[in-house]
Coordinates of C-alpha atoms in Angstrom, one line a residue:
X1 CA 26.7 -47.5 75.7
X2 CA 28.0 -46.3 78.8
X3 CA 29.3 -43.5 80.1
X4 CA 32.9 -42.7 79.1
X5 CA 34.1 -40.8 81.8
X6 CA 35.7 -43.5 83.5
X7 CA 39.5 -43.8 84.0
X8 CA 40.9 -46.3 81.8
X9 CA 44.4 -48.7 83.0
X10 CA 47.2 -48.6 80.9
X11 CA 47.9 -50.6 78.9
X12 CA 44.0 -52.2 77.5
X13 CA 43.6 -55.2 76.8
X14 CA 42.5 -55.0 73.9
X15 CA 45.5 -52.7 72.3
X16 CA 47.7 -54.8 69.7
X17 CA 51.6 -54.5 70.6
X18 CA 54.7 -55.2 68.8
X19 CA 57.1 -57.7 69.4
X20 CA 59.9 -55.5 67.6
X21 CA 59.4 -52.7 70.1
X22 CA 62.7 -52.6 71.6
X23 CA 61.8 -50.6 75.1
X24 CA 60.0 -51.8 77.7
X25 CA 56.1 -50.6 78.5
X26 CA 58.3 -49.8 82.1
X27 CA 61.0 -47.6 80.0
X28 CA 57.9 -46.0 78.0
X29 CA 57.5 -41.3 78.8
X30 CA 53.7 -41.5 78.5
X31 CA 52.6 -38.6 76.3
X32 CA 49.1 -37.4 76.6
X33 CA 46.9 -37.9 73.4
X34 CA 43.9 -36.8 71.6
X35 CA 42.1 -37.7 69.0
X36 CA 40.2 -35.4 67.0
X37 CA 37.2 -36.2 64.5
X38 CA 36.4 -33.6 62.1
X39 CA 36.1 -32.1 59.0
X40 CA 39.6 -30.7 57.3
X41 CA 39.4 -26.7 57.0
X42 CA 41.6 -26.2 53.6
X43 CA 42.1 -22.6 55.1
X44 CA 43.4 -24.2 57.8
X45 CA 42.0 -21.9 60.2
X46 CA 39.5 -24.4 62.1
X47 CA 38.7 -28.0 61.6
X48 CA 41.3 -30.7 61.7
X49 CA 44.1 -28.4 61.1
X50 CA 43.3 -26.3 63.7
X51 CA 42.5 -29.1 66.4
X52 CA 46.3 -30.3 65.6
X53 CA 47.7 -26.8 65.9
X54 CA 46.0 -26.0 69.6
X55 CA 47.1 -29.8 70.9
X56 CA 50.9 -28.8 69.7
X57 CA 50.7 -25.5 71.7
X58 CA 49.6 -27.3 74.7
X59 CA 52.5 -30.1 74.9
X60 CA 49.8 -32.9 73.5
X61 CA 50.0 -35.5 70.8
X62 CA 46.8 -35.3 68.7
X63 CA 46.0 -37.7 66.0
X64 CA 43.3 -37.1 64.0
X65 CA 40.0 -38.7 61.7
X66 CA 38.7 -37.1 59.0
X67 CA 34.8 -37.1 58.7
X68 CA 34.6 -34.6 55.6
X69 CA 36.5 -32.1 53.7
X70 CA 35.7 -28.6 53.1
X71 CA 36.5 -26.1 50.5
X72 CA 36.8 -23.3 52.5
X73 CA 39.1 -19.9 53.1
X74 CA 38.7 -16.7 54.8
X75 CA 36.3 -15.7 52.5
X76 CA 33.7 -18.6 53.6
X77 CA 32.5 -22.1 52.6
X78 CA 32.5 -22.8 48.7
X79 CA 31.7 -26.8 49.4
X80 CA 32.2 -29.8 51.4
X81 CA 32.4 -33.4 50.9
X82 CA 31.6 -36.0 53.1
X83 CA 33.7 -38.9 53.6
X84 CA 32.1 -42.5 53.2
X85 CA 31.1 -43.6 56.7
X86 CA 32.7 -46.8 56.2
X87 CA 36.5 -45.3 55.2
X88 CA 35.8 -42.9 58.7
X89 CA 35.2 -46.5 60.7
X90 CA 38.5 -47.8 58.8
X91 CA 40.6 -44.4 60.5
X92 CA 38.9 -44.9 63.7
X93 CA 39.9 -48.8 64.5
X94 CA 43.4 -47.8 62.9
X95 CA 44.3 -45.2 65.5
X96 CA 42.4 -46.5 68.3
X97 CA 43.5 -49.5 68.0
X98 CA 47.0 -48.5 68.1
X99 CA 47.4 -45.4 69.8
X100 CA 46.7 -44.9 73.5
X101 CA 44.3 -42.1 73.2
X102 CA 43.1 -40.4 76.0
X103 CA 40.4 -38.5 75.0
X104 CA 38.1 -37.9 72.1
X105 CA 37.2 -34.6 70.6
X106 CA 35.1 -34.1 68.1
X107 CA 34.2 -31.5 65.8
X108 CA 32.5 -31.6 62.4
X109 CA 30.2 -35.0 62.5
X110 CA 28.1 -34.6 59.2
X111 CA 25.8 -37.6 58.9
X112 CA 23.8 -39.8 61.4
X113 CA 26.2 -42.6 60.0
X114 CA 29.4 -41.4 61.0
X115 CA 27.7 -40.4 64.5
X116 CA 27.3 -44.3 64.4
X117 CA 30.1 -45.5 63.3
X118 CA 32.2 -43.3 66.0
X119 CA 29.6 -44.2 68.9
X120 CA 30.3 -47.8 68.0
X121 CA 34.1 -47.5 68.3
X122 CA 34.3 -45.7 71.0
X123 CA 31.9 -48.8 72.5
X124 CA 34.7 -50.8 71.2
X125 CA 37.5 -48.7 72.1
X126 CA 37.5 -46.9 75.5
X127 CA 38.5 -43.4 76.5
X128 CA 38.8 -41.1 79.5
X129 CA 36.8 -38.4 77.9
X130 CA 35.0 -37.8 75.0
X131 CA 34.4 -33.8 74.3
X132 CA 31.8 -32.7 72.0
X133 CA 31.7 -29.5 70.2
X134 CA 28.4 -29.7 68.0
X135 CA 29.7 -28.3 65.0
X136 CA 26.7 -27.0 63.3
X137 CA 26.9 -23.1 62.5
X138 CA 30.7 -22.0 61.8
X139 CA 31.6 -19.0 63.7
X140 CA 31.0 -17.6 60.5
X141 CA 27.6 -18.2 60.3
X142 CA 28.1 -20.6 58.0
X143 CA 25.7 -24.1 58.1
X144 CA 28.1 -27.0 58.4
X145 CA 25.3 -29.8 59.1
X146 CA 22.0 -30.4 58.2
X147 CA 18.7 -31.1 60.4
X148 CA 19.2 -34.9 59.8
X149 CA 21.7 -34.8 62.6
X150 CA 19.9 -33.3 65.2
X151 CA 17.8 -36.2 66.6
X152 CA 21.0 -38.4 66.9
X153 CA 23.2 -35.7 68.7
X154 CA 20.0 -35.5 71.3
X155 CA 19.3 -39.4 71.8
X156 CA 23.1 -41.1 71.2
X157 CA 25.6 -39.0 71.1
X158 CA 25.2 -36.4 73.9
X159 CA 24.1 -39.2 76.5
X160 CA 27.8 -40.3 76.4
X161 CA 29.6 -36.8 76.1
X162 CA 31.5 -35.6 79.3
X163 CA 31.3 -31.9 77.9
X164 CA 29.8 -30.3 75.2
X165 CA 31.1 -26.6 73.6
X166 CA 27.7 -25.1 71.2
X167 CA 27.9 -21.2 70.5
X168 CA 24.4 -19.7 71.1
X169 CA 23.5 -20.7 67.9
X170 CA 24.1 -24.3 67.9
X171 CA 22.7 -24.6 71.8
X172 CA 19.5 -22.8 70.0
X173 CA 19.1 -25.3 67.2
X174 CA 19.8 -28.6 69.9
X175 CA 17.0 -27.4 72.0
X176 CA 14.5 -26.8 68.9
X177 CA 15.1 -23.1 67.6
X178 CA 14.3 -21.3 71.3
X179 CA 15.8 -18.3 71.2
X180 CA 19.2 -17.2 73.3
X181 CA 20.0 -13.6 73.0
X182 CA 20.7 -12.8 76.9
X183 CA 23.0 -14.5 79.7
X184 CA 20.1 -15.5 81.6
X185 CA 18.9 -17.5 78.6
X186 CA 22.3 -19.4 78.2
X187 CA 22.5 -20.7 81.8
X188 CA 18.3 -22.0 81.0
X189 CA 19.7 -23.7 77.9
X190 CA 23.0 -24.9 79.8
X191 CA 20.3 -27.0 82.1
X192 CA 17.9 -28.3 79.5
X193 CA 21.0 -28.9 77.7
X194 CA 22.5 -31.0 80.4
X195 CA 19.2 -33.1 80.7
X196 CA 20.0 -34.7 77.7
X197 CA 22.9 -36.1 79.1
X198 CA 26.0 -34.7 79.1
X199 CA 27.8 -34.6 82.5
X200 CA 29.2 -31.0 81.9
X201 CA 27.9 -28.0 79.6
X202 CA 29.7 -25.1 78.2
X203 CA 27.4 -22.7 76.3
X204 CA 29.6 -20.3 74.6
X205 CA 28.4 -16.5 74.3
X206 CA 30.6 -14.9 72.4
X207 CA 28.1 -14.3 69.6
X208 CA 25.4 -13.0 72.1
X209 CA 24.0 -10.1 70.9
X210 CA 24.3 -6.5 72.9
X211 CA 27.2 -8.1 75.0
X212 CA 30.2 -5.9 76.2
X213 CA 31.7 -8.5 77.4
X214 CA 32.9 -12.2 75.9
X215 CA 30.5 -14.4 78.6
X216 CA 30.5 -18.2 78.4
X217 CA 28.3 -20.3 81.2
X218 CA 29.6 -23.7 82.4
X219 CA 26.9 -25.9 84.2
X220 CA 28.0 -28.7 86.2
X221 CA 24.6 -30.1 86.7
X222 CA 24.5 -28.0 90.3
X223 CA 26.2 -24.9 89.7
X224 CA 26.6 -22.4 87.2
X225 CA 29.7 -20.5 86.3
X226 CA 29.9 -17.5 84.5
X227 CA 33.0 -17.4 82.9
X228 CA 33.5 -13.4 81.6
X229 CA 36.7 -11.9 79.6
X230 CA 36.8 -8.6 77.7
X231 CA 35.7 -8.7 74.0
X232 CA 38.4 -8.6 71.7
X233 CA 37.8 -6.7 68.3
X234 CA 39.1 -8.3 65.7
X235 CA 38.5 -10.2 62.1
X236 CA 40.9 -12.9 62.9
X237 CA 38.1 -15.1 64.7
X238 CA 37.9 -18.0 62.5
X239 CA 38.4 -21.1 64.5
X240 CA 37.7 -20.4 67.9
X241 CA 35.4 -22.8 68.4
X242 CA 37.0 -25.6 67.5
X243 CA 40.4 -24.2 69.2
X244 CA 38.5 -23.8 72.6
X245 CA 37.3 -27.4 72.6
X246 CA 40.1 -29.2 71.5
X247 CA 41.9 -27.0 74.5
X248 CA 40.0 -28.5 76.8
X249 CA 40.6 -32.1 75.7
X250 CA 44.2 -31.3 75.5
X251 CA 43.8 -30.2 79.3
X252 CA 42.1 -32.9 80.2
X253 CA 44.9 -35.1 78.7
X254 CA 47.1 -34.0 80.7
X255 CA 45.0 -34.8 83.9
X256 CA 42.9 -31.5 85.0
X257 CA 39.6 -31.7 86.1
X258 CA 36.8 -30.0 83.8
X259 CA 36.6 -27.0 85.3
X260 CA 40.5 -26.0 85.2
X261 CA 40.4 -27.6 81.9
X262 CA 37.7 -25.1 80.6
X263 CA 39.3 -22.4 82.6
X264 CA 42.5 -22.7 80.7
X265 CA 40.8 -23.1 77.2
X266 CA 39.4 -19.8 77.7
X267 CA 42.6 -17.9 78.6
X268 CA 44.0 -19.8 76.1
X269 CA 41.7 -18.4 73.5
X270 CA 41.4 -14.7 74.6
X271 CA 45.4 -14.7 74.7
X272 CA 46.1 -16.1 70.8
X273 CA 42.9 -13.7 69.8
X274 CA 44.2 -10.7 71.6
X275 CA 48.4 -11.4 70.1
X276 CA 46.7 -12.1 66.7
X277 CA 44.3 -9.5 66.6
X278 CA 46.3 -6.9 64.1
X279 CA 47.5 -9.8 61.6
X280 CA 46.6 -10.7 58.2
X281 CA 45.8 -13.9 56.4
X282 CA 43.4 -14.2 53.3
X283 CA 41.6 -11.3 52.0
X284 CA 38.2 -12.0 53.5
X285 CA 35.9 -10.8 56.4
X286 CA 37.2 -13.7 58.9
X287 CA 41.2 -14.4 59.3
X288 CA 42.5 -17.2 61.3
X289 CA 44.6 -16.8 64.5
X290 CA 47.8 -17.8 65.8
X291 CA 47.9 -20.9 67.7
X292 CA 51.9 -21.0 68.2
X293 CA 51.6 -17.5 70.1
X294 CA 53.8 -19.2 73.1
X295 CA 56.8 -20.0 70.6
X296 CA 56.8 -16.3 69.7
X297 CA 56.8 -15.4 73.4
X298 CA 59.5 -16.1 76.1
X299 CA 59.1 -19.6 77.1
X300 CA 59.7 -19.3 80.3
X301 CA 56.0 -17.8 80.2
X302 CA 54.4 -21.3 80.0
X303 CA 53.8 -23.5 82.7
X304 CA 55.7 -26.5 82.6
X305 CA 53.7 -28.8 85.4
X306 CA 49.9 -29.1 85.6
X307 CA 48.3 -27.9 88.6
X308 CA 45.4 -29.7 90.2
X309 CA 43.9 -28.9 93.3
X310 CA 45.1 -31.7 94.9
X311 CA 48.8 -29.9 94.8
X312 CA 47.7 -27.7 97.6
X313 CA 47.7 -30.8 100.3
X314 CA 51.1 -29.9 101.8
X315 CA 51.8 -26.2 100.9
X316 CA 55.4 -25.2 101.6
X317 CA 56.4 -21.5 102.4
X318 CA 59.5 -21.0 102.5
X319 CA 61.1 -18.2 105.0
X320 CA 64.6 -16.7 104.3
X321 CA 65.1 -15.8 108.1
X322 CA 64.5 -19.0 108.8
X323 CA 66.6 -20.9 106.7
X324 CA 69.6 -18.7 108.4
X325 CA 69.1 -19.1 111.6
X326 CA 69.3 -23.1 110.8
X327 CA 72.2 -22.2 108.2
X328 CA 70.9 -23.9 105.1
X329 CA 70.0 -22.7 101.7
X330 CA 67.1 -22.2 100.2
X331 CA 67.8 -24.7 97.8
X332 CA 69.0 -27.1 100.6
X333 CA 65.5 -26.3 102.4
X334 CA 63.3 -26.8 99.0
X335 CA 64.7 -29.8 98.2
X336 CA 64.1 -31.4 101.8
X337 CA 60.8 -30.2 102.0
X338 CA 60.0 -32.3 98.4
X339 CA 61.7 -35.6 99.6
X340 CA 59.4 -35.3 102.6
X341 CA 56.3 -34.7 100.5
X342 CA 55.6 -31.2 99.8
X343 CA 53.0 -30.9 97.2
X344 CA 53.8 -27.3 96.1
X345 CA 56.3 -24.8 96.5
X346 CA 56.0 -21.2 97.5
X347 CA 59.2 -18.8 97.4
X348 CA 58.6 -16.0 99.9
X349 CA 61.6 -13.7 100.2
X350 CA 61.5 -10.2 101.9
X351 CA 65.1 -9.7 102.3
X352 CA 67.5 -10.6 99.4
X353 CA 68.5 -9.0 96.5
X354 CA 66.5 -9.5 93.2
X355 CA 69.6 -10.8 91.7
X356 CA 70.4 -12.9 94.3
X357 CA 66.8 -14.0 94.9
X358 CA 66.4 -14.7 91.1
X359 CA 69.3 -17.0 91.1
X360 CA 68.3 -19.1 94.0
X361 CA 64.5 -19.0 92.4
X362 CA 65.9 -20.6 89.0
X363 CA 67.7 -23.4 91.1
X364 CA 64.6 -24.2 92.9
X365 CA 62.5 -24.4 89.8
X366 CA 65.0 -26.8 88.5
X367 CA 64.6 -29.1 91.4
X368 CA 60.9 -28.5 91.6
X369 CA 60.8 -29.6 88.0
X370 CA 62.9 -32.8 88.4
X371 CA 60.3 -33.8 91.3
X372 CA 57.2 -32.2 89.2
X373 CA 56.2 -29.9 92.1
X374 CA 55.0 -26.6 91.0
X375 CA 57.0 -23.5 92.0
X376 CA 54.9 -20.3 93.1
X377 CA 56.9 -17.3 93.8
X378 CA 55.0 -15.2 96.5
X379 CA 54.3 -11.1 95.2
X380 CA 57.2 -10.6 92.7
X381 CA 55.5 -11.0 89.3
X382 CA 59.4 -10.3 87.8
X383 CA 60.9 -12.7 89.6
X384 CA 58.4 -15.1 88.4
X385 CA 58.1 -14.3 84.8
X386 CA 62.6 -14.3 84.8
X387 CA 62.7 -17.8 86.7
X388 CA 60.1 -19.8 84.5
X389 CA 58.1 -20.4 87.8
X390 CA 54.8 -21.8 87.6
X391 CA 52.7 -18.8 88.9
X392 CA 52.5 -16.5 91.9
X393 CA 50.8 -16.3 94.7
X394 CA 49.8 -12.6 95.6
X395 CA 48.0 -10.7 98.8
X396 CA 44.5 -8.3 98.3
X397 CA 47.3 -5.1 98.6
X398 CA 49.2 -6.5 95.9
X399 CA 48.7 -6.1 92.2
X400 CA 45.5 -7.2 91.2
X401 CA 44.8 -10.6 90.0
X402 CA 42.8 -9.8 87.1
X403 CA 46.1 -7.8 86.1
X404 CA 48.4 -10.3 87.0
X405 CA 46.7 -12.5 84.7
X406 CA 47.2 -10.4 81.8
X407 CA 50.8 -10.3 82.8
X408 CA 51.4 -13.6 82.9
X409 CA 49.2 -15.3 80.1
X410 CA 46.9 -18.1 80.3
X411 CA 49.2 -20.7 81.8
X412 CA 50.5 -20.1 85.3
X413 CA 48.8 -20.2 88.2
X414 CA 48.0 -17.4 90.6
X415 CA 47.2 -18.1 93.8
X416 CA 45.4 -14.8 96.0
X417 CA 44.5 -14.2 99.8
X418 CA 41.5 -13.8 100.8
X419 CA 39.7 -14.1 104.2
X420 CA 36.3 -13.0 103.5
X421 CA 33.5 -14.3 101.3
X422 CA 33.6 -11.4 98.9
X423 CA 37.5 -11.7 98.3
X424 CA 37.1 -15.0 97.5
X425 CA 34.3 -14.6 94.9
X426 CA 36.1 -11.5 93.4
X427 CA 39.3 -14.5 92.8
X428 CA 37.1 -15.8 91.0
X429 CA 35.8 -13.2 88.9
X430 CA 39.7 -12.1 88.2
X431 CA 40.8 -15.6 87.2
X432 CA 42.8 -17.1 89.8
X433 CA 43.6 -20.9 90.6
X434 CA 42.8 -21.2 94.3
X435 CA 42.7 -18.9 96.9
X436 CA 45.0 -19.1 100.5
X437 CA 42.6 -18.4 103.6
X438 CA 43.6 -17.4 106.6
X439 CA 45.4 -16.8 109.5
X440 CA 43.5 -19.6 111.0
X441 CA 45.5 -19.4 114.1
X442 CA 48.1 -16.7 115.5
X443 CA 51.5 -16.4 113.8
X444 CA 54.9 -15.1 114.2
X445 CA 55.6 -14.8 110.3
X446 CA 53.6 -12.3 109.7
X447 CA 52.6 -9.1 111.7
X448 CA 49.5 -7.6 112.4
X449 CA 48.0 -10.3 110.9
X450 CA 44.2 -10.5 111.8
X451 CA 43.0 -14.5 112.3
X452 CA 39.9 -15.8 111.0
X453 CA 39.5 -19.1 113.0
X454 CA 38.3 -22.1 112.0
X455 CA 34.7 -20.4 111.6
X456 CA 35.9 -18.0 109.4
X457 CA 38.1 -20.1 107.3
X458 CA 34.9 -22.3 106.8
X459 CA 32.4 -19.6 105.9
X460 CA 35.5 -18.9 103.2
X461 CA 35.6 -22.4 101.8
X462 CA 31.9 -22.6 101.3
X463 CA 31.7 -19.6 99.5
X464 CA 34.5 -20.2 97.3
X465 CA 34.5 -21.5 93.5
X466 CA 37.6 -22.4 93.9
X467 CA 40.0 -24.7 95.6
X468 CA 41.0 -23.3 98.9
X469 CA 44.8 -24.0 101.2
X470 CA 44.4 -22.7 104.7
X471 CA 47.1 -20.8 105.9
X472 CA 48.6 -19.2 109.7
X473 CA 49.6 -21.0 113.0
X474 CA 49.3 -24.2 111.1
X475 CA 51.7 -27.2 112.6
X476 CA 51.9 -30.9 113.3
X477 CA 49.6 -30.1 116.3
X478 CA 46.1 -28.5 114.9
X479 CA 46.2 -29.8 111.1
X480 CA 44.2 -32.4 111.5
X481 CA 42.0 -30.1 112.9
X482 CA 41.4 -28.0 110.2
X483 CA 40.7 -30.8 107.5
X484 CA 38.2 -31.6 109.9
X485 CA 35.9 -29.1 109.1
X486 CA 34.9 -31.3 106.6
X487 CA 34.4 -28.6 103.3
X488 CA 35.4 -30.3 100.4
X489 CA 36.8 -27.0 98.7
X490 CA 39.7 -27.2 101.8
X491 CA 42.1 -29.1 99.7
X492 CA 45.1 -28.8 102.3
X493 CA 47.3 -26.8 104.9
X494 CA 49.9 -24.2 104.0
X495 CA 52.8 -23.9 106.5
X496 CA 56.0 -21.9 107.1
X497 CA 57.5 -22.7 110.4
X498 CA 56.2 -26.1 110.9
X499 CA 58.5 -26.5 108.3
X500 CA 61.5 -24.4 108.0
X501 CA 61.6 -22.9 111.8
X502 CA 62.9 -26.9 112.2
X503 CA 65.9 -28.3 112.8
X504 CA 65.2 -31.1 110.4
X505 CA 62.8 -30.0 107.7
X506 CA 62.7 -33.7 105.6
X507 CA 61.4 -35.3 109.2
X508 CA 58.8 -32.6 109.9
X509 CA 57.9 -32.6 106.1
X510 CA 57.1 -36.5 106.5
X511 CA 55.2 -36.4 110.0
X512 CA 53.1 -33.7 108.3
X513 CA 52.5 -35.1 104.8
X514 CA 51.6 -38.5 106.5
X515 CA 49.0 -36.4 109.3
X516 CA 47.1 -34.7 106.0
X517 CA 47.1 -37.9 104.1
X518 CA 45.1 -39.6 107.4
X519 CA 43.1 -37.0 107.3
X520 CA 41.9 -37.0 103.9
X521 CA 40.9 -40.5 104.3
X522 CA 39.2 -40.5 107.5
X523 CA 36.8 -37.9 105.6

């Protein structure tokens, strides 16, 4: 079986249609899908259940198979039973051979047969992604799977995953019972780990002993990433597992790479553990948590496009001053620089009044959603947060990012400056999206603005983790220049008065989107 990483065209070949449909394929919203294949948690707290609940929160259609059912609550496991293999292969064809499914997650697989019998649709049914979480030891501590399975997850079933989620624990019993008690043994197992097969590994440590700290360590087979968020004290921990997996294959869904993907699951988790917290369920040591935190929040708090990196190709700034010297709106100049192929938006007002800025800022997230550009709004965390944007973009004397974060929950993006090595590793540490590096060259928008060059800019996209937009003195004239230096974390040019300092900004906006696109192909 091969890989099944690969991107899949719609619609297969293989997918039975109806002749009674009465739309079009062409006249068909595509909805992203997953498919989960677990065990049913009657506490409803992990499993199935769970799976469903975290792919609902994140705008994605899940179906689901069930592999076994468990007689289970918040005081712990009282019994399971396992589902014939052959009535598991029966769900499987039924959805997949229905349902257009992009990725697989799976959870409780409790026999070598139903390993079998999923390998062998998934052989016969296709996916984007198939994400494992090797369900073994509940967070409980309670054993969910015996020995038998081992040998199969190693030889068969890991060889095809694109990521897999084990807890120390599980990651312990995988590699033969060595032991995993500090971070310095999670990133040895992520690597043995990833030998085995698996193109990504995410060893989760929130169970490590003598940890202040909730650490998990992604390994992408060259680097590794510490991902760190504060522990949370709490019973209501039941789940978590399963919730963080299935976030990621609801992220990938939608069409983020791994990393974001993980990235999100994470904030994803530490948010509904940190609102849910101080609630109770059952009467026993470990509660569930609330998946639907976002519908308790303001909506507006939840970003409604997904970011990739490639969104930061042709960054528009917009400048009020600008825009009145040229006697157009803001709204007239946002909507220009989208026809002409802006891939993201930034709002950057110094001189209007909030309530004047706040109403322009809701118009232009309305167009921005129409066209499904994301909408940054640059320093004004309030103005963000009251608009629905999709995240801000803030400088190193503004509010810290780490902070922002908490602010704005797991979902938008935050976008930070940074023009020296150290700033951009500390984004990282705090949690933001990308980072904006520059001046590269000499500008009139912004005073006293010390320029790194094309050196420095450079230096800053090889040290980042991130994906980096290069900003200052950028034009039609020098940015083919700087996607020359050739770094694949440089992922596009930011400009202000390339842009709106124009009399026409739809014609500049095209000459510019056309000069980046060149460029990205020529390297």
């Amino acid at each position: 079986m091969q890989s099944l990483g690969g991107i899949r065209s719609w619609p297969a070949t293989w997918r039975t249609t109806t002749s009674s449909m009465s739309t079009t394929t062409e006249s068909v919203r595509k909805v992203a899908q997953v498919l989960t294949v677990a065990g049913s948690d009657s506490g409803a707290g992990a499993g199935i259940q769970a799976d469903i609940k975290v792919c609902a929160a994140r705008g994605v259609y899940c179906a689901s198979v069930i592999t076994s059912v468990t007689a289970q609550n918040t005081r712990g496991v009282q019994s399971v039973h396992l589902l014939p293999p052959d009535f598991v292969s029966e769900q499987l064809k039924s959805v997949l051979s229905d349902f257009e499914i992009d990725v697989v997650k799976t959870g409780m697989l409790p026999s070598p047969q139903i390993v079998e019998v999923l390998l062998q649709s998934l052989s016969d049914f296709p996916v984007r992604a198939l994400v494992v979480d090797p369900v073994m030891v509940s967070t409980s501590g309670h054993v969910l799977a015996g020995s038998s399975i081992l040998s199969i997850f190693r030889e068969r079933l890991l060889p095809v995953a694109d990521i897999i989620t084990p807890n120390v624990k599980e990651a312990s019993a995988l590699l033969g019972g060595v032991p995993i008690q500090t971070v310095a043994e999670m990133r040895s197992a992520a690597k043995s780990l990833h030998e085995m097969g698996p193109r990504f590994v995410l060893v989760k440590g929130g169970d490590l002993p003598d940890s202040s700290d909730s650490v998990d360590v992604y390994f992408d087979g060259k680097e590794f990433h510490e991902l760190h968020s504060p522990r949370i004290t709490t019973r209501n921990t039941h789940g978590t597992g399963c919730t963080l997996a299935s976030c990621i294959a609801a992220e990938l869904a939608k069409g983020s790479n791994m990393l974001s993907a993980v990235k999100v699951a994470k904030r994803f988790v530490d948010t509904a553990l940190n609102y849910s917290k101080d609630i109770g369920i059952g009467s026993g040591m470990q509660g569930p948590f609330d998946h639907f935190l976002g519908l308790k929040k303001d909506p507006q708090t939840y970003r409604q496009s997904t970011f990739t990196p490639d969104d930061l190709l042709l960054y528009a700034v917009t400048d009020s001053r600008m825009n009145k010297k040229w006697n157009r709106s803001i709204v007239d100049a946002v909507k220009a620089a989208i026809i002409g192929g802006a891939t993201i938006i930034q709002l950057r007002e110094k001189e209007a009044e909030t309530r004047e800025f706040l109403e322009e800022a809701k118009s232009c997230v309305d167009i921005c959603r129409s066209n499904g550009v994301c909408l940054l709004i640059n320093d004004r965390i309030d103005i963000a947060l009251a608009c629905g944007a999709d995240g801000v973009h803030v400088g190193q004397s503004d509010m810290p990012v780490d902070q922002v974060r908490s602010l704005l929950g797991p979902d938008k993006i935050i976008g930070v400056s940074c023009k020296t090595q150290e700033q951009a590793h500390q984004a990282w540490k705090d949690g933001a999206d990308y980072i904006g590096s520059g001046g590269v060259f000499p500008t009139n928008t912004k005073a006293n603005n010390r320029t790194i060059g094309l050196d420095g800019l450079k230096e800053v996209c090889k040290a980042s983790k991130l994906p980096v937009v290069a900003i200052g003195g950028i034009g039609i004239s020098n940015a083919e220049s700087v996607m020359r230096i050739d770094e694949p974390n440089l992922k596009g040019v930011a400009v202000v008065s390339a842009l709106f300092d124009q009399e026409c900004v739809l014609t500049q906006a095209k000459k510019l989107h056309k000069t980046l696109k060149e460029s990205k192909r020529e390297h």
